[in-house]
Coordinates of N, CA and C in Angstrom, one line a residue:
M1 N -17.7 -0.3 10.2 CA -16.3 -0.5 10.1 C -16.0 -1.8 9.3
M2 N -16.8 -2.8 9.5 CA -16.7 -4.1 8.8 C -16.8 -3.9 7.3
E3 N -17.7 -3.0 6.9 CA -18.0 -2.7 5.5 C -16.7 -2.2 4.9
Q4 N -16.1 -1.2 5.5 CA -14.9 -0.6 5.0 C -13.8 -1.6 4.9
E5 N -13.6 -2.4 5.9 CA -12.6 -3.5 6.0 C -12.8 -4.4 4.8
Y6 N -14.0 -4.8 4.5 CA -14.3 -5.7 3.4 C -14.0 -5.0 2.0
I7 N -14.4 -3.8 1.9 CA -14.2 -3.1 0.6 C -12.7 -2.9 0.4
S8 N -11.9 -2.5 1.4 CA -10.5 -2.3 1.3 C -9.8 -3.6 0.9
G9 N -10.2 -4.7 1.5 CA -9.6 -6.0 1.2 C -9.9 -6.4 -0.2
Q10 N -11.1 -6.1 -0.7 CA -11.5 -6.4 -2.1 C -10.7 -5.6 -3.1
E11 N -10.5 -4.3 -2.8 CA -9.8 -3.4 -3.6 C -8.3 -3.8 -3.7
L12 N -7.8 -4.2 -2.6 CA -6.4 -4.7 -2.6 C -6.2 -5.9 -3.4
S13 N -7.1 -6.9 -3.3 CA -7.1 -8.1 -4.0 C -7.2 -7.8 -5.5
N14 N -8.1 -7.0 -5.8 CA -8.4 -6.6 -7.2 C -7.1 -6.0 -7.8
F15 N -6.5 -5.1 -7.1 CA -5.2 -4.4 -7.5 C -4.2 -5.5 -7.9
V16 N -4.0 -6.4 -6.9 CA -2.9 -7.5 -7.1 C -3.2 -8.3 -8.4
H17 N -4.5 -8.7 -8.6 CA -4.8 -9.6 -9.7 C -4.9 -8.8 -11.0
T18 N -5.4 -7.6 -11.0 CA -5.4 -6.8 -12.2 C -4.0 -6.6 -12.8
H19 N -3.0 -6.3 -11.9 CA -1.7 -6.0 -12.4 C -0.8 -7.2 -12.4
D20 N -1.3 -8.4 -12.1 CA -0.6 -9.6 -12.1 C 0.7 -9.5 -11.2
L21 N 0.5 -9.2 -10.0 CA 1.6 -8.9 -9.1 C 2.1 -10.1 -8.3
Q22 N 1.3 -11.2 -8.3 CA 1.7 -12.4 -7.5 C 2.6 -13.3 -8.4
D23 N 3.6 -13.9 -7.7 CA 4.4 -14.9 -8.4 C 3.7 -16.3 -8.2
R24 N 4.3 -17.3 -8.8 CA 3.7 -18.7 -8.7 C 3.5 -19.2 -7.3
N25 N 4.3 -18.6 -6.3 CA 4.1 -19.0 -4.9 C 3.2 -18.1 -4.2
S26 N 2.5 -17.3 -4.9 CA 1.6 -16.3 -4.3 C 2.2 -15.2 -3.5
N27 N 3.6 -15.0 -3.7 CA 4.2 -13.9 -3.1 C 3.9 -12.6 -4.0
C28 N 3.9 -11.5 -3.3 CA 3.6 -10.3 -4.0 C 4.6 -9.2 -3.7
F29 N 5.7 -9.2 -4.4 CA 6.8 -8.2 -4.3 C 6.9 -7.5 -5.6
F30 N 6.9 -6.2 -5.6 CA 7.0 -5.5 -6.9 C 7.6 -4.1 -6.7
K31 N 8.1 -3.6 -7.8 CA 8.6 -2.2 -7.9 C 7.4 -1.3 -8.2
A32 N 7.4 -0.1 -7.6 CA 6.3 0.8 -7.9 C 6.8 2.2 -7.7
L33 N 6.1 3.1 -8.4 CA 6.3 4.5 -8.1 C 5.4 4.9 -7.0
V34 N 6.0 5.5 -5.9 CA 5.2 5.8 -4.7 C 5.2 7.3 -4.5
T35 N 4.0 7.8 -4.2 CA 3.9 9.2 -3.8 C 3.3 9.2 -2.4
I36 N 3.9 9.8 -1.5 CA 3.3 9.9 -0.1 C 3.2 11.4 0.3
T37 N 2.0 11.8 0.6 CA 1.8 13.2 1.0 C 1.3 13.1 2.5
T38 N 2.0 13.7 3.4 CA 1.5 13.8 4.8 C 1.2 15.2 5.1
S39 N 0.8 15.5 6.3 CA 0.5 16.9 6.7 C 1.7 17.8 6.6
Q40 N 2.9 17.3 6.7 CA 4.1 18.1 6.6 C 5.1 17.8 5.6
N41 N 5.0 16.6 5.0 CA 6.1 16.2 4.1 C 5.5 15.6 2.8
K42 N 6.4 15.4 1.8 CA 5.9 14.8 0.5 C 7.1 14.2 -0.2
I43 N 6.8 13.0 -0.7 CA 7.7 12.3 -1.6 C 6.9 12.0 -2.9
T44 N 7.5 12.3 -4.1 CA 6.7 12.2 -5.3 C 7.4 11.2 -6.3
N45 N 6.6 10.2 -6.7 CA 7.1 9.2 -7.7 C 8.5 8.6 -7.4
E46 N 8.7 8.2 -6.1 CA 9.9 7.6 -5.7 C 9.8 6.1 -6.0
E47 N 10.8 5.5 -6.7 CA 10.7 4.1 -7.0 C 11.0 3.3 -5.7
M48 N 10.1 2.4 -5.3 CA 10.3 1.6 -4.1 C 9.8 0.2 -4.3
E49 N 10.3 -0.7 -3.4 CA 9.8 -2.1 -3.4 C 8.6 -2.1 -2.5
V50 N 7.6 -2.8 -3.0 CA 6.3 -2.9 -2.2 C 6.0 -4.4 -2.0
M51 N 5.5 -4.7 -0.9 CA 5.0 -6.1 -0.6 C 3.6 -6.0 -0.2
I52 N 2.8 -6.9 -0.8 CA 1.4 -7.0 -0.4 C 1.1 -8.4 0.1
T53 N 0.5 -8.6 1.3 CA 0.1 -9.9 1.7 C -1.5 -9.9 1.7
L54 N -2.0 -11.0 1.2 CA -3.5 -11.1 1.2 C -4.0 -12.3 2.0
D55 N -3.0 -13.1 2.4 CA -3.4 -14.4 3.0 C -3.5 -14.3 4.6
G56 N -3.9 -15.3 5.2 CA -4.0 -15.4 6.7 C -5.4 -15.4 7.1
Y57 N -5.6 -16.1 8.2 CA -7.0 -16.2 8.8 C -7.5 -14.8 9.1
N58 N -8.7 -14.5 8.7 CA -9.4 -13.3 9.0 C -8.6 -12.0 8.6
S59 N -7.7 -12.2 7.6 CA -6.9 -11.0 7.2 C -7.5 -10.4 6.0
T60 N -7.5 -9.1 5.9 CA -8.0 -8.5 4.7 C -6.9 -8.0 3.8
G61 N -5.7 -8.1 4.3 CA -4.5 -7.7 3.5 C -3.7 -6.6 4.2
E62 N -2.5 -6.5 3.7 CA -1.6 -5.5 4.2 C -0.6 -5.0 3.1
V63 N -0.3 -3.8 3.0 CA 0.6 -3.2 2.1 C 1.8 -2.7 2.9
S64 N 3.0 -3.1 2.5 CA 4.3 -2.6 3.2 C 5.2 -2.0 2.2
L65 N 5.7 -0.8 2.5 CA 6.7 -0.1 1.7 C 8.1 -0.6 2.2
L66 N 8.9 -1.2 1.4 CA 10.1 -1.8 1.8 C 11.3 -0.9 1.5
D67 N 11.1 0.4 1.4 CA 12.2 1.3 1.1 C 12.9 1.7 2.5
H68 N 14.1 1.3 2.6 CA 14.8 1.5 3.9 C 15.2 2.9 4.2
N69 N 15.1 3.8 3.3 CA 15.4 5.2 3.5 C 14.3 6.0 4.1
L70 N 13.1 5.4 4.1 CA 12.0 6.2 4.7 C 12.1 6.3 6.2
D71 N 11.9 7.5 6.7 CA 11.9 7.8 8.1 C 10.5 7.5 8.6
P72 N 10.4 6.4 9.4 CA 9.0 6.0 9.9 C 8.4 7.1 10.8
Y73 N 9.2 8.1 11.3 CA 8.6 9.1 12.1 C 8.0 10.2 11.2
L74 N 8.3 10.2 9.9 CA 7.8 11.2 8.9 C 6.8 10.6 7.9
Y75 N 6.9 9.3 7.7 CA 6.1 8.7 6.6 C 5.5 7.3 7.1
P76 N 4.3 7.1 6.8 CA 3.7 5.7 7.2 C 4.3 4.7 6.2
T77 N 4.5 3.5 6.7 CA 5.2 2.5 5.8 C 4.4 1.2 5.7
V78 N 3.4 0.9 6.6 CA 2.6 -0.3 6.6 C 1.1 0.1 6.7
F79 N 0.3 -0.5 5.8 CA -1.1 -0.1 5.8 C -1.9 -1.4 5.8
K80 N -2.8 -1.5 6.8 CA -3.6 -2.7 6.9 C -5.0 -2.4 6.4
A81 N -5.5 -3.2 5.5 CA -6.8 -3.0 4.8 C -7.9 -2.9 5.9
K82 N -7.6 -3.6 7.0 CA -8.6 -3.6 8.1 C -8.9 -2.2 8.7
Y83 N -7.8 -1.4 8.7 CA -7.9 -0.1 9.3 C -7.9 1.1 8.3
S84 N -7.2 1.0 7.2 CA -7.0 2.1 6.3 C -7.9 1.9 5.0
P85 N -8.6 3.0 4.6 CA -9.4 2.9 3.4 C -8.4 2.8 2.2
I86 N -8.6 1.7 1.4 CA -7.8 1.4 0.2 C -8.6 1.4 -1.0
E87 N -8.2 2.1 -2.1 CA -9.0 2.0 -3.3 C -8.0 1.7 -4.5
H88 N -8.6 1.0 -5.4 CA -7.9 0.7 -6.7 C -8.5 1.7 -7.7
I89 N -7.7 2.7 -8.1 CA -8.3 3.8 -8.9 C -8.1 3.6 -10.4
N90 N -9.2 3.6 -11.2 CA -9.2 3.4 -12.6 C -8.3 2.3 -13.2
K91 N -8.2 1.2 -12.4 CA -7.4 0.1 -12.8 C -5.9 0.5 -13.0
E92 N -5.5 1.6 -12.4 CA -4.1 2.1 -12.6 C -3.3 2.1 -11.4
Y93 N -3.8 2.5 -10.3 CA -3.0 2.7 -9.0 C -3.8 2.4 -7.8
L94 N -3.0 2.2 -6.7 CA -3.6 2.0 -5.4 C -3.5 3.3 -4.6
K95 N -4.6 3.7 -4.0 CA -4.7 4.9 -3.2 C -5.1 4.5 -1.8
I96 N -4.3 5.0 -0.8 CA -4.6 4.8 0.6 C -4.6 6.1 1.3
M97 N -5.7 6.4 2.0 CA -5.8 7.6 2.7 C -6.2 7.3 4.1
D98 N -5.6 8.0 5.1 CA -5.9 7.8 6.5 C -5.3 8.9 7.3
T99 N -5.4 8.8 8.6 CA -4.8 9.6 9.6 C -3.9 8.8 10.5
H100 N -2.7 9.1 10.6 CA -1.7 8.3 11.5 C -2.1 8.6 12.9
K101 N -2.5 7.5 13.6 CA -2.9 7.7 15.0 C -1.8 7.9 16.0
Q102 N -0.6 7.2 15.7 CA 0.5 7.3 16.7 C 1.4 8.5 16.5
N103 N 1.4 9.0 15.3 CA 2.4 10.1 15.1 C 1.7 11.4 14.5
P104 N 1.6 12.4 15.3 CA 1.0 13.6 14.8 C 1.8 14.3 13.8
K105 N 3.1 14.0 13.7 CA 3.9 14.6 12.6 C 3.5 14.2 11.2
I106 N 3.0 12.9 11.2 CA 2.5 12.4 9.9 C 1.0 12.9 9.7
G107 N 0.2 12.8 10.7 CA -1.2 13.3 10.6 C -1.9 12.7 9.4
K108 N -2.7 13.4 8.7 CA -3.5 12.9 7.5 C -2.5 12.6 6.4
Y109 N -2.7 11.5 5.8 CA -1.8 11.2 4.7 C -2.5 10.5 3.5
T110 N -1.9 10.6 2.3 CA -2.4 9.9 1.1 C -1.2 9.2 0.5
V111 N -1.4 8.0 0.1 CA -0.3 7.2 -0.5 C -0.8 6.8 -1.9
K112 N 0.0 7.0 -2.9 CA -0.4 6.5 -4.3 C 0.7 5.5 -4.7
I113 N 0.3 4.3 -5.1 CA 1.2 3.3 -5.5 C 0.9 2.9 -7.0
I114 N 1.9 3.2 -7.9 CA 1.7 2.8 -9.3 C 2.6 1.7 -9.6
P115 N 2.1 0.5 -9.9 CA 2.9 -0.7 -10.1 C 3.8 -0.6 -11.3
L116 N 5.0 -1.0 -11.3 CA 5.9 -1.0 -12.4 C 6.2 -2.4 -12.9
R117 N 6.7 -3.3 -12.0 CA 6.9 -4.7 -12.4 C 7.1 -5.6 -11.2
R118 N 6.8 -6.8 -11.4 CA 6.9 -7.8 -10.4 C 8.4 -8.1 -10.2
L119 N 8.8 -8.4 -8.9 CA 10.2 -8.7 -8.7 C 10.6 -10.1 -8.8
K120 N 9.6 -11.0 -8.6 CA 10.0 -12.5 -8.7 C 9.0 -13.2 -9.6
D121 N 9.4 -14.4 -10.1 CA 8.5 -15.2 -11.0 C 8.0 -16.4 -10.3

């Protein structure tokens, strides 16, 4: 488990730095095209605000989808690198795959995040 945690944290950090998503205060808010596929639902290339945190003691990072129209009972919105396998694919997008433990309606899911632009400088 520690191995996956470390790899996911590295992939997340790599994604943030490759796409220059942090502002001068190390905040990471950006617009992205997000695709979420769950066992029962799908959203394709929806433009959303995304926040990534990399800091904190013993933290491997976290991705949050800040779209307030998402139904949390149908779609996952927060992903912790500590628990979810995260990959930076072809230096293009972030891919998160996991199974939602609390909500069987979500079940297995895949999230694809294509960065568009940073929201702050």
